[in-house]
XYZ file of N, CA and C in Angstrom:
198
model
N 60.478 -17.467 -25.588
C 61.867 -17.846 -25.638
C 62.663 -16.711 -26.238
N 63.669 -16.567 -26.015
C 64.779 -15.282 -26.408
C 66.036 -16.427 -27.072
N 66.043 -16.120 -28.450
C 67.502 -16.632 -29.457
C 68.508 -15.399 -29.365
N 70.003 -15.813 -29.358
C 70.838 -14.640 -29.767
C 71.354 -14.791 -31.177
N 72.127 -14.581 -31.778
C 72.886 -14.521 -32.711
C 73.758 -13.663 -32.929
N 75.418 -14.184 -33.274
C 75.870 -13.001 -33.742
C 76.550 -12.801 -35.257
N 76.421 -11.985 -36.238
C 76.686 -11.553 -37.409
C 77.759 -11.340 -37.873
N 78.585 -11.163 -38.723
C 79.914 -10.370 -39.440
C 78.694 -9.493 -39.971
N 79.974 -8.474 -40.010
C 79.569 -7.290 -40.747
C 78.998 -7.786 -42.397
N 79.531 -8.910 -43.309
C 79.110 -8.991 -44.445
C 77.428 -9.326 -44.228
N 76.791 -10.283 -43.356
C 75.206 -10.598 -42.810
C 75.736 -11.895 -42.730
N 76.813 -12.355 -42.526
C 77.135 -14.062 -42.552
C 76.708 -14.151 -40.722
N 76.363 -15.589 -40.891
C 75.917 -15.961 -39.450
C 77.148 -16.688 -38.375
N 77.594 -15.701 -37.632
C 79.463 -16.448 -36.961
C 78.554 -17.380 -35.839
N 77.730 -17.598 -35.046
C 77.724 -17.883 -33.907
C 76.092 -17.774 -33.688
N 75.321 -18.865 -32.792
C 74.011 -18.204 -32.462
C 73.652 -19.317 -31.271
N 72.849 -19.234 -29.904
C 72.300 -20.137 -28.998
C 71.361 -19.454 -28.682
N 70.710 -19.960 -27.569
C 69.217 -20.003 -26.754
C 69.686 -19.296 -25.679
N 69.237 -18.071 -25.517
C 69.163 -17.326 -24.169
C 68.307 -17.544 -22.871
N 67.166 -17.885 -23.988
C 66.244 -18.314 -22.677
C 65.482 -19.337 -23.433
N 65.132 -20.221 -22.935
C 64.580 -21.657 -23.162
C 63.061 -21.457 -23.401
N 62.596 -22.267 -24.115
C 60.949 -22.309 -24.366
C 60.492 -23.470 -23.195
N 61.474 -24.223 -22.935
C 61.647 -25.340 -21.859
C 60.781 -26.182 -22.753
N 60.877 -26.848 -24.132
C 61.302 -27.485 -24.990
C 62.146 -27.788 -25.944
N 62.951 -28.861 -25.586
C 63.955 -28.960 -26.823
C 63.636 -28.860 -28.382
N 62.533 -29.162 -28.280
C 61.855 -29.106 -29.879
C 61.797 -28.050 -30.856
N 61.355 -27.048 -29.992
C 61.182 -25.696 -30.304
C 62.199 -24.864 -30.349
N 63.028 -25.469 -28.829
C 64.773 -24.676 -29.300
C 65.305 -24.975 -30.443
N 65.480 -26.001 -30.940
C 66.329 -26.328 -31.771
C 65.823 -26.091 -33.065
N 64.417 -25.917 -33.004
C 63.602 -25.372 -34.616
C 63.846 -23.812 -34.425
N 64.537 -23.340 -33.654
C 64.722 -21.433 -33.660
C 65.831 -21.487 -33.516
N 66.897 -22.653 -33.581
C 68.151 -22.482 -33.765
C 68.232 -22.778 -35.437
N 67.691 -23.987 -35.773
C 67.396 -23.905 -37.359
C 67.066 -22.814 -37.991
N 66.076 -22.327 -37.921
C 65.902 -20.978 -38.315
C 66.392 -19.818 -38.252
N 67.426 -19.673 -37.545
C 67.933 -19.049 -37.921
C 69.092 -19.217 -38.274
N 69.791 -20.221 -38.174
C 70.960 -21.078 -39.463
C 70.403 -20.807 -41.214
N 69.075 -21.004 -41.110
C 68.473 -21.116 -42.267
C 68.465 -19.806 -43.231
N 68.629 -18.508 -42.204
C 67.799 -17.390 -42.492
C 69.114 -16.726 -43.175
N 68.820 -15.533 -44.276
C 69.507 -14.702 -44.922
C 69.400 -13.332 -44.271
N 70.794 -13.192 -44.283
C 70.800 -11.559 -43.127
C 71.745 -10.488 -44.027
N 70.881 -9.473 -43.982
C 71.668 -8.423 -44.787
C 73.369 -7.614 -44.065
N 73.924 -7.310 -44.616
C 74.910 -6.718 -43.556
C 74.569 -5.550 -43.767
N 75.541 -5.293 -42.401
C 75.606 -4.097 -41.981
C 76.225 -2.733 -42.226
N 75.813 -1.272 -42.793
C 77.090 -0.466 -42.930
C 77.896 0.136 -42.288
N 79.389 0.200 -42.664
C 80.340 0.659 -42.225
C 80.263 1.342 -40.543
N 79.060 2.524 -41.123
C 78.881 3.774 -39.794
C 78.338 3.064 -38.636
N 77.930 1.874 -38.704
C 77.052 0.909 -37.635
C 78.077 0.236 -36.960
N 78.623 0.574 -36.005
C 79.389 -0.048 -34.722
C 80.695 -0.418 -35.806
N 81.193 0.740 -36.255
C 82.517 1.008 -36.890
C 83.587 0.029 -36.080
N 83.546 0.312 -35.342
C 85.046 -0.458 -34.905
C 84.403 -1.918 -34.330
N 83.832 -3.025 -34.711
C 83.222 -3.630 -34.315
C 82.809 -4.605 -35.837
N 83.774 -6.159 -35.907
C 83.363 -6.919 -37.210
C 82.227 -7.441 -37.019
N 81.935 -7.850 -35.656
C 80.664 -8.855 -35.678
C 79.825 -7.765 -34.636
N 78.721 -8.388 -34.625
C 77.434 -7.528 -33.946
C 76.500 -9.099 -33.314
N 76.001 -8.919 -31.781
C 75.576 -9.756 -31.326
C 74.060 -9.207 -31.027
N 72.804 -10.246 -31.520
C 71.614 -10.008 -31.627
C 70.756 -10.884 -30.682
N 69.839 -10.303 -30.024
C 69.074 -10.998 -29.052
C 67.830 -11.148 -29.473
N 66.841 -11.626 -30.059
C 65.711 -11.822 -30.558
C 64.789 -12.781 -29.552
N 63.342 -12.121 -28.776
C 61.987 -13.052 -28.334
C 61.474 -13.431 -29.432
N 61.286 -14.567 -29.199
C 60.247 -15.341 -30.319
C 59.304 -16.001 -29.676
N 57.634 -16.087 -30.056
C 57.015 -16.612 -29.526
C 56.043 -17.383 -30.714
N 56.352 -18.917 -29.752
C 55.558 -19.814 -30.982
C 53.958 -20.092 -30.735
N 53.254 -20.199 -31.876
C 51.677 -20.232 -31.692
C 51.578 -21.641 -32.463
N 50.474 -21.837 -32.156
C 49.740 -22.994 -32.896
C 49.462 -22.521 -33.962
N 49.339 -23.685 -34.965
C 48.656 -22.858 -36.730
C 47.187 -24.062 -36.402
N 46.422 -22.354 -37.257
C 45.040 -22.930 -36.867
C 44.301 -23.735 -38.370
């Protein structure tokens, strides 16, 4: 599955959905939690200067715990 998210420059979380589906709702919505959940550092200045927020595409792949 592929999550996006996008950031303010401070690491605050403006916005985030499902790019591509695990084709379970279960799992979407526990990688939409997670990353609601998650602490994000910001970004400096020289990093897409003219640009407040920054949009992130992240694969995630879930395993069984053994």
């Amino acid at each position: 599955m592929k999550i996006w998210f996008v950031l303010r420059r401070d690491g605050s979380l403006a916005d985030s959905g499902i790019e591509q589906s695990s084709n379970s709702t279960l799992l979407d919505e526990a990688a939409r939690k997670t990353v609601g959940r998650a602490t994000f550092i910001g970004f400096p200045e020289p990093f897409m200067a003219d640009q407040e927020t920054h949009r992130f595409s992240v694969d995630l792949q879930f395993r069984p715990a053994n």
